[in-house]
Amino acid sequence: MFHSVREAWYSASKHNMADVKELIPEFFYLPELLLNSNNFDLGCKQNGTKLGEVILPPWAKGDPREFIRVHREALECDFVSAHLHEWIDLIFGYKQQGPAAVEAVNVFHHLFYEGQVDIYNINDPLKETATIGFINNFGQIPKQLFKKPHPPKRVRSRINGEMSGISVPPGITNDKIFFHHLDNLKPSLAPVKELKELVGQIVCTDKGILAVEMNKVLLPPTWNKTFAWGYADLSCRLGAYESDKAVIVYECLSEWGQVLCAICPNPKLVITGGTSTVVCVWEMGTSKEKAKMLTLKQALLGHTETVTCLTASLAYHIIVSGSCDRTCIIWDLNKLSFVTQLRGHRAPVSALCINELTGDIVSCAGTYIHVWSINGNPIVSVNTFTGRSQQILCCCMSEMNEWDTQNVIVTGHSDGVVRFWRMEFLQVLETPAPEPVEMLEMQED
């Protein structure tokens, strides 16, 4: 039973020559691997130690996420990339068998190797059972793919940016995101777009920055159409980005009360929420015959009060809704079903976002920021209150490499301040602004 990282390391590297282990991919992306979240009874060791969650090394500070993050950072570093071919030589290459394997101390029991035993020609049932059990318990050596040394990977050093085909000294990236270079951050000479009302959505594309008013969202992937709501007759309307004229009016939504929020995760889906407390998933007609139709695909029930905000992730196929009932709900975007509920907010949920790389979810309520894993486990919560009115109105996340500690959460507040947050640090930047910040968007560049 895998119980302790320290014990597993010493067993495989020093104390037990028959203990051969290789880390599975989950060691580099799945913190839940190290937890007994379901409280299974895993029994006890011979010395009476109760088995449960994996004991981590001291440098992880008891945090499975930090353990996995550091593992991933090490895996992706220049040093590992520069020596990757040596691992290939041992596992799949010329050092797997023969004199090169002996020299590399890479020789195992003969039953581990492909083609060394034909279990169908073993006449002794006991020997056959023992051989199969041996292979099942200890595994097999992969098929040898290369008979010559594998060429090294061309590595771009994070230190000087130069390409190299040989060993590169380990280093960390010196690239920093924009809030480390505020002197170079200047406003544009002209407005990106002049709107008649408050900004509701900002979209960064290869061709430029698009923006629409409150109660409007742009439809991907062309972003040349808008879906709008908030009209007195409770209808919703499809329009063109460059014009205020409605192309299609959808009146079928009126029976679901007043729409307060909507998202369009793809060109065929519109998801709405509002006073009915129901999250409605609508299918938009794409053909000429059905272009004017908006068909209810599923009504998602779970909130007890008004739905205030919505977000979705195409990478993880989830929808997250926030409500005045002080909860968020994660929904399966494919099955259109309930997944889990996020509790613990101290006020109605005002803003949501999902990190498309990690699946982490940020929910904002009042002056509080809450961060959750994609499985709904709370990661951190912080009160941003500093003595003045600063309700959080919008939020977004940077999406650099998952293991990069420079990743930030950005929040826009009613006091007109944009604030940047990192998991291990508190406030990074606070610059006065004359009006409340109600919309944020981050771009890779």
Coordinates of C-alpha atoms in Angstrom, one line a residue:
M1 CA 0.0 0.0 0.0
F2 CA 1.4 3.4 -1.0
H3 CA 1.4 5.3 2.3
S4 CA 4.4 7.6 2.4
V5 CA 6.4 9.4 -0.3
R6 CA 9.5 9.1 1.9
E7 CA 9.1 5.4 2.5
A8 CA 8.4 4.7 -1.2
W9 CA 11.5 6.7 -2.2
Y10 CA 13.8 4.9 0.1
S11 CA 12.4 1.5 -0.7
A12 CA 12.8 2.0 -4.4
S13 CA 16.1 3.8 -4.4
K14 CA 18.0 2.2 -1.5
H15 CA 16.5 -0.4 0.8
N16 CA 14.9 -2.8 -1.5
M17 CA 16.6 -3.7 -4.8
A18 CA 13.5 -5.7 -5.9
D19 CA 11.3 -2.6 -5.5
V20 CA 11.0 -1.1 -9.0
K21 CA 8.7 1.9 -9.3
E22 CA 8.0 4.5 -12.0
L23 CA 5.7 7.5 -11.3
I24 CA 2.3 7.3 -13.1
P25 CA 1.1 10.5 -14.9
E26 CA -1.3 11.4 -12.1
F27 CA 1.8 12.3 -10.0
F28 CA 2.1 15.4 -12.2
Y29 CA -1.5 16.7 -12.4
L30 CA -3.8 15.1 -9.9
P31 CA -3.6 16.2 -6.2
E32 CA -6.6 14.0 -5.3
L33 CA -4.3 11.0 -5.9
L34 CA -2.8 11.6 -2.5
L35 CA -6.0 12.1 -0.6
N36 CA -8.5 9.6 0.9
S37 CA -11.4 12.0 0.1
N38 CA -14.1 9.3 0.4
N39 CA -12.8 8.1 3.8
F40 CA -12.3 4.5 2.7
D41 CA -11.2 2.1 5.4
L42 CA -7.8 1.1 4.0
G43 CA -6.8 -0.9 7.1
C44 CA -3.6 -0.7 9.1
K45 CA 0.1 -1.5 8.7
Q46 CA 1.7 -4.3 10.6
N47 CA 3.0 -1.7 13.2
G48 CA -0.6 -0.5 13.8
T49 CA -0.3 2.7 11.7
K50 CA -3.7 3.5 10.2
L51 CA -3.7 4.0 6.5
G52 CA -5.4 7.0 5.0
E53 CA -3.9 10.0 3.1
V54 CA -0.4 9.8 1.7
I55 CA 2.3 11.3 4.0
L56 CA 4.1 14.0 2.0
P57 CA 7.6 15.3 2.4
P58 CA 8.1 18.4 4.6
W59 CA 8.8 20.7 1.7
A60 CA 5.2 20.2 0.5
K61 CA 3.9 21.7 3.8
G62 CA 1.1 19.1 3.9
D63 CA -0.4 20.4 0.7
P64 CA -1.1 17.9 -2.1
R65 CA -1.5 20.7 -4.6
E66 CA 1.9 22.1 -3.8
F67 CA 3.4 18.6 -4.0
I68 CA 2.0 18.0 -7.5
R69 CA 2.8 21.5 -8.6
V70 CA 6.5 21.2 -7.7
H71 CA 6.6 17.7 -9.4
R72 CA 5.1 19.2 -12.6
E73 CA 7.5 22.1 -12.5
A74 CA 10.4 19.8 -12.1
L75 CA 9.2 17.6 -15.0
E76 CA 8.9 20.6 -17.3
C77 CA 12.2 22.2 -16.4
D78 CA 15.1 22.6 -18.9
F79 CA 17.3 20.0 -17.1
V80 CA 14.7 17.2 -17.5
S81 CA 14.0 18.1 -21.1
A82 CA 17.8 18.1 -21.9
H83 CA 18.1 14.6 -20.3
L84 CA 14.9 13.1 -21.6
H85 CA 16.6 11.1 -24.2
E86 CA 18.6 9.2 -21.5
W87 CA 15.4 8.0 -20.0
I88 CA 14.1 6.9 -23.4
D89 CA 17.4 4.9 -23.9
L90 CA 16.8 3.1 -20.6
I91 CA 13.1 2.3 -21.0
F92 CA 12.6 1.9 -24.8
G93 CA 16.1 2.2 -26.2
Y94 CA 19.4 0.5 -26.6
K95 CA 20.2 0.5 -22.8
Q96 CA 17.1 -1.8 -22.2
Q97 CA 18.9 -5.0 -23.2
G98 CA 22.4 -6.3 -23.8
P99 CA 25.8 -5.1 -22.6
A100 CA 24.6 -1.5 -22.5
A101 CA 21.9 -2.5 -20.1
V102 CA 24.4 -4.2 -17.9
E103 CA 26.7 -1.2 -17.9
A104 CA 23.7 1.1 -17.0
V105 CA 22.6 -1.3 -14.1
N106 CA 19.3 -1.7 -15.9
V107 CA 18.9 -5.5 -15.9
F108 CA 15.8 -7.2 -14.5
H109 CA 14.4 -10.7 -14.1
H110 CA 14.2 -12.5 -17.4
L111 CA 10.4 -13.0 -17.2
F112 CA 10.0 -9.2 -17.4
Y113 CA 11.2 -9.1 -21.0
E114 CA 9.1 -9.5 -24.1
G115 CA 9.4 -12.9 -25.8
Q116 CA 11.3 -14.6 -23.0
V117 CA 8.4 -16.9 -22.0
D118 CA 5.5 -18.4 -23.8
I119 CA 2.8 -19.1 -21.2
Y120 CA 0.8 -21.1 -23.7
N121 CA 3.5 -23.7 -23.9
I122 CA 4.0 -24.2 -20.2
N123 CA 2.8 -27.7 -19.4
D124 CA 3.1 -27.5 -15.6
P125 CA -0.1 -25.8 -14.3
L126 CA 1.6 -24.7 -11.1
K127 CA 4.5 -23.1 -13.1
E128 CA 2.0 -21.5 -15.4
T129 CA 0.1 -19.9 -12.5
A130 CA 3.3 -18.8 -10.8
T131 CA 4.6 -17.2 -14.1
I132 CA 1.4 -15.4 -14.8
G133 CA 1.2 -14.2 -11.2
F134 CA 4.8 -13.0 -11.3
I135 CA 4.1 -11.0 -14.5
N136 CA 0.8 -9.6 -13.2
N137 CA 2.4 -8.4 -9.9
F138 CA 5.7 -7.1 -11.1
G139 CA 4.8 -5.9 -14.7
Q140 CA 6.7 -6.2 -18.0
I141 CA 9.5 -4.3 -19.7
P142 CA 8.1 -2.3 -22.6
K143 CA 8.9 -3.4 -26.2
Q144 CA 12.3 -2.2 -27.3
L145 CA 11.8 0.5 -29.9
F146 CA 15.3 1.8 -30.5
K147 CA 18.7 0.0 -31.0
K148 CA 20.7 3.2 -31.1
P149 CA 21.0 6.2 -28.7
H150 CA 18.0 8.5 -29.0
P151 CA 18.9 12.1 -30.1
P152 CA 18.5 14.7 -27.4
K153 CA 15.6 17.1 -27.4
R154 CA 16.3 20.6 -28.7
V155 CA 15.8 22.7 -25.6
R156 CA 15.2 26.5 -25.5
S157 CA 16.8 27.6 -22.3
R158 CA 14.5 29.7 -20.2
I159 CA 17.6 31.6 -19.1
N160 CA 18.9 33.0 -22.3
G161 CA 16.4 31.8 -24.9
E162 CA 19.0 30.0 -27.0
M163 CA 18.4 26.7 -28.6
S164 CA 20.6 23.7 -27.6
G165 CA 20.7 20.0 -28.5
I166 CA 22.9 19.2 -25.4
S167 CA 22.5 19.4 -21.7
V168 CA 21.2 22.8 -20.5
P169 CA 21.8 23.9 -17.0
P170 CA 18.6 24.0 -14.9
G171 CA 16.9 27.3 -14.6
I172 CA 13.6 29.0 -14.1
T173 CA 11.8 31.4 -16.4
N174 CA 12.6 35.1 -16.2
D175 CA 9.4 35.9 -18.1
K176 CA 7.0 37.9 -16.0
I177 CA 3.4 38.9 -16.7
F178 CA 2.5 42.5 -17.1
F179 CA 1.9 43.6 -13.6
H180 CA 5.7 43.3 -13.0
H181 CA 6.3 45.9 -15.7
L182 CA 3.8 48.6 -14.9
D183 CA 6.1 51.3 -16.4
N184 CA 5.4 49.8 -19.8
L185 CA 1.7 49.5 -19.2
K186 CA 0.1 52.5 -20.9
P187 CA -3.5 53.3 -21.9
S188 CA -4.4 53.3 -25.6
L189 CA -4.4 56.6 -27.4
A190 CA -8.1 56.1 -28.4
P191 CA -10.9 54.1 -26.8
V192 CA -11.1 50.4 -28.0
K193 CA -14.8 50.9 -28.4
E194 CA -17.2 53.6 -27.2
L195 CA -20.3 52.1 -25.6
K196 CA -23.6 53.7 -24.7
E197 CA -23.8 51.8 -21.4
L198 CA -21.6 49.9 -18.9
V199 CA -19.2 47.4 -20.3
G200 CA -20.6 43.9 -20.1
Q201 CA -18.1 41.7 -21.9
I202 CA -14.6 42.0 -23.4
V203 CA -13.2 39.5 -25.9
C204 CA -9.6 39.5 -27.1
T205 CA -9.2 38.1 -30.6
D206 CA -6.3 38.0 -33.2
K207 CA -7.9 40.9 -35.0
G208 CA -8.4 43.1 -31.9
I209 CA -10.4 43.7 -28.8
L210 CA -14.2 43.5 -28.8
A211 CA -16.5 44.9 -26.2
V212 CA -20.3 45.0 -25.7
E213 CA -22.6 46.6 -23.1
M214 CA -24.1 45.0 -20.0
N215 CA -26.8 42.4 -20.7
K216 CA -25.0 41.3 -23.9
V217 CA -22.6 38.5 -24.9
L218 CA -20.8 37.8 -28.1
L219 CA -21.2 34.5 -29.9
P220 CA -18.1 32.4 -30.7
P221 CA -16.2 31.7 -32.8
T222 CA -16.7 34.7 -35.2
W223 CA -17.8 37.1 -32.4
N224 CA -19.8 39.1 -35.0
K225 CA -23.2 38.4 -33.3
T226 CA -24.6 39.3 -29.9
F227 CA -27.2 37.7 -27.7
A228 CA -28.9 40.4 -25.6
W229 CA -31.4 40.3 -22.7
G230 CA -33.0 42.6 -20.1
Y231 CA -35.9 44.0 -22.1
A232 CA -39.2 45.0 -20.6
D233 CA -41.1 42.3 -22.5
L234 CA -38.7 39.6 -21.1
S235 CA -37.6 38.7 -24.6
C236 CA -34.0 38.1 -25.7
R237 CA -32.6 39.2 -29.0
L238 CA -29.9 38.2 -31.5
G239 CA -28.1 41.1 -33.1
A240 CA -25.0 42.1 -35.1
Y241 CA -21.9 43.4 -33.3
E242 CA -21.6 46.5 -35.4
S243 CA -25.3 47.4 -35.1
D244 CA -27.9 47.9 -32.3
K245 CA -30.6 46.5 -34.6
A246 CA -32.1 43.1 -33.5
V247 CA -32.0 40.4 -36.2
I248 CA -34.2 37.9 -34.3
V249 CA -36.4 38.3 -31.2
Y250 CA -36.8 35.3 -28.9
E251 CA -40.0 35.5 -26.9
C252 CA -40.0 31.9 -25.6
L253 CA -37.8 32.9 -22.6
S254 CA -40.5 35.1 -21.0
E255 CA -42.1 32.2 -19.2
W256 CA -38.8 31.7 -17.3
G257 CA -38.9 35.1 -15.7
Q258 CA -36.4 37.8 -16.0
V259 CA -33.0 36.8 -17.5
L260 CA -30.2 38.3 -15.5
C261 CA -27.2 36.5 -17.0
A262 CA -26.3 34.5 -20.0
I263 CA -23.3 32.8 -21.7
C264 CA -22.7 31.3 -25.1
P265 CA -20.1 28.5 -24.7
N266 CA -20.4 27.6 -28.4
P267 CA -22.4 28.8 -31.4
K268 CA -25.2 26.3 -30.8
L269 CA -25.8 26.8 -27.1
V270 CA -27.1 29.7 -25.0
I271 CA -27.3 29.3 -21.2
T272 CA -29.4 31.7 -19.2
G273 CA -30.2 32.3 -15.5
G274 CA -32.4 34.7 -13.6
T275 CA -35.3 35.3 -11.3
S276 CA -36.8 31.8 -11.9
T277 CA -33.8 30.2 -10.0
V278 CA -33.5 27.8 -13.0
V279 CA -30.4 27.5 -15.3
C280 CA -31.8 27.1 -18.8
V281 CA -29.8 25.5 -21.6
W282 CA -31.1 26.6 -25.0
E283 CA -30.2 25.2 -28.4
M284 CA -29.9 27.8 -31.1
G285 CA -30.9 26.9 -34.6
T286 CA -28.0 27.1 -37.1
S287 CA -29.7 26.2 -40.4
K288 CA -31.6 28.9 -42.3
E289 CA -34.9 27.1 -41.5
K290 CA -34.3 27.0 -37.8
A291 CA -32.3 30.2 -37.4
K292 CA -35.2 31.9 -35.7
M293 CA -35.7 29.0 -33.2
L294 CA -34.4 28.8 -29.6
T295 CA -35.3 25.4 -28.2
L296 CA -35.1 24.5 -24.5
K297 CA -32.7 21.6 -24.2
Q298 CA -32.6 21.3 -20.4
A299 CA -33.8 23.1 -17.3
L300 CA -31.2 22.7 -14.5
L301 CA -32.8 22.8 -11.1
G302 CA -30.8 23.3 -7.9
H303 CA -30.8 26.9 -6.8
T304 CA -33.4 28.3 -4.4
E305 CA -33.0 32.0 -5.2
T306 CA -32.1 34.2 -8.3
V307 CA -29.3 33.0 -10.5
T308 CA -26.8 36.0 -10.7
C309 CA -23.9 34.8 -12.8
L310 CA -22.8 32.0 -15.1
T311 CA -19.6 30.7 -16.6
A312 CA -18.5 27.6 -18.6
S313 CA -15.4 25.7 -19.6
L314 CA -15.2 23.8 -22.9
A315 CA -11.9 22.2 -21.8
Y316 CA -13.5 20.5 -18.8
H317 CA -17.1 20.4 -20.1
I318 CA -18.7 22.1 -17.1
I319 CA -21.1 25.0 -16.3
V320 CA -20.9 26.9 -13.0
S321 CA -23.8 29.0 -11.8
G322 CA -23.8 31.4 -8.9
S323 CA -26.9 32.6 -7.0
C324 CA -28.4 34.9 -4.4
D325 CA -28.8 31.7 -2.3
R326 CA -25.0 32.1 -1.6
T327 CA -24.1 28.9 -3.4
C328 CA -22.5 27.9 -6.7
I329 CA -23.4 24.7 -8.6
I330 CA -21.2 22.8 -11.0
W331 CA -23.1 21.2 -13.9
D332 CA -22.0 18.7 -16.5
L333 CA -22.0 20.5 -19.8
N334 CA -22.3 17.2 -21.8
K335 CA -24.9 15.4 -19.7
L336 CA -26.6 18.6 -18.5
S337 CA -26.8 17.3 -15.0
F338 CA -25.9 18.3 -11.4
V339 CA -22.3 17.6 -10.3
T340 CA -21.8 19.3 -7.0
Q341 CA -22.6 22.4 -4.9
L342 CA -20.1 24.9 -3.6
R343 CA -21.2 26.3 -0.2
G344 CA -19.7 28.8 2.2
H345 CA -20.3 32.1 0.5
R346 CA -21.1 35.0 2.9
A347 CA -23.1 37.0 0.3
P348 CA -24.8 36.5 -3.0
V349 CA -22.4 35.3 -5.7
S350 CA -21.4 38.2 -8.0
A351 CA -18.7 36.8 -10.3
L352 CA -17.3 33.5 -11.6
C353 CA -14.5 32.3 -13.7
I354 CA -12.8 29.0 -14.6
N355 CA -9.2 28.4 -15.4
E356 CA -9.2 26.4 -18.7
L357 CA -5.8 24.9 -17.9
T358 CA -6.3 23.7 -14.3
G359 CA -10.0 23.6 -14.0
D360 CA -9.8 25.7 -10.8
I361 CA -13.0 27.8 -10.2
V362 CA -13.0 31.3 -8.7
S363 CA -16.2 32.6 -7.1
C364 CA -16.7 36.0 -5.7
A365 CA -19.3 37.1 -3.1
G366 CA -19.3 40.5 -1.5
T367 CA -15.7 41.2 -0.7
Y368 CA -14.6 37.6 -0.6
I369 CA -12.7 35.5 -3.2
H370 CA -13.1 31.8 -3.0
V371 CA -11.0 29.3 -5.0
W372 CA -12.2 25.7 -5.6
S373 CA -10.8 22.7 -7.4
I374 CA -12.8 21.3 -10.3
N375 CA -14.1 18.6 -8.0
G376 CA -15.6 21.2 -5.7
N377 CA -13.0 21.1 -2.9
P378 CA -12.3 24.5 -1.3
I379 CA -8.7 25.6 -1.8
V380 CA -8.5 29.1 -0.3
S381 CA -10.8 32.0 0.7
V382 CA -9.8 35.6 1.3
N383 CA -11.5 38.8 2.4
T384 CA -10.5 41.7 0.2
F385 CA -12.0 44.3 2.4
T386 CA -9.7 47.2 3.3
G387 CA -12.0 49.7 5.0
R388 CA -14.0 51.1 2.1
S389 CA -16.8 49.9 -0.2
Q390 CA -15.2 47.5 -2.6
Q391 CA -17.6 44.8 -3.6
I392 CA -16.2 42.4 -6.2
L393 CA -18.0 42.9 -9.6
C394 CA -15.9 40.8 -11.9
C395 CA -12.9 38.4 -12.0
C396 CA -10.6 36.5 -14.3
M397 CA -7.5 34.3 -14.1
S398 CA -4.2 34.3 -15.9
E399 CA -3.5 31.0 -17.7
M400 CA 0.2 30.5 -17.9
N401 CA 1.7 27.1 -17.2
E402 CA -0.2 25.2 -14.5
W403 CA 2.9 25.0 -12.3
D404 CA 3.9 28.7 -12.6
T405 CA 3.6 30.6 -9.3
Q406 CA 3.2 33.8 -11.2
N407 CA -0.4 33.0 -12.2
V408 CA -2.8 35.5 -10.7
I409 CA -6.5 36.1 -10.1
V410 CA -7.6 39.5 -11.1
T411 CA -10.7 41.2 -9.5
G412 CA -12.5 44.4 -10.4
H413 CA -14.2 46.2 -7.5
S414 CA -16.9 48.8 -6.9
D415 CA -14.3 51.3 -5.7
G416 CA -12.7 51.4 -9.1
V417 CA -9.7 49.3 -8.2
V418 CA -8.3 46.3 -10.1
R419 CA -6.5 44.0 -7.7
F420 CA -4.2 41.1 -8.5
W421 CA -3.9 38.0 -6.2
R422 CA -1.6 35.0 -6.0
M423 CA -2.2 31.9 -3.9
E424 CA 0.8 32.4 -1.6
F425 CA 0.7 36.2 -1.5
L426 CA -1.9 38.8 -0.8
Q427 CA -2.5 42.1 -2.7
V428 CA 0.0 42.8 -5.4
L429 CA -1.3 45.9 -7.1
E430 CA -3.8 48.6 -6.2
T431 CA -4.2 51.5 -8.6
P432 CA -7.0 54.1 -8.0
A433 CA -9.7 54.4 -10.7
P434 CA -12.5 56.8 -10.9
E435 CA -15.4 54.4 -11.6
P436 CA -16.3 50.8 -10.5
V437 CA -14.5 48.1 -12.5
E438 CA -17.2 45.8 -13.9
M439 CA -15.5 43.7 -16.6
L440 CA -12.1 42.1 -17.1
E441 CA -10.5 40.0 -19.8
M442 CA -6.9 38.6 -19.9
Q443 CA -4.9 37.8 -23.1
E444 CA -1.9 35.5 -23.3
D445 CA 0.3 38.4 -24.7

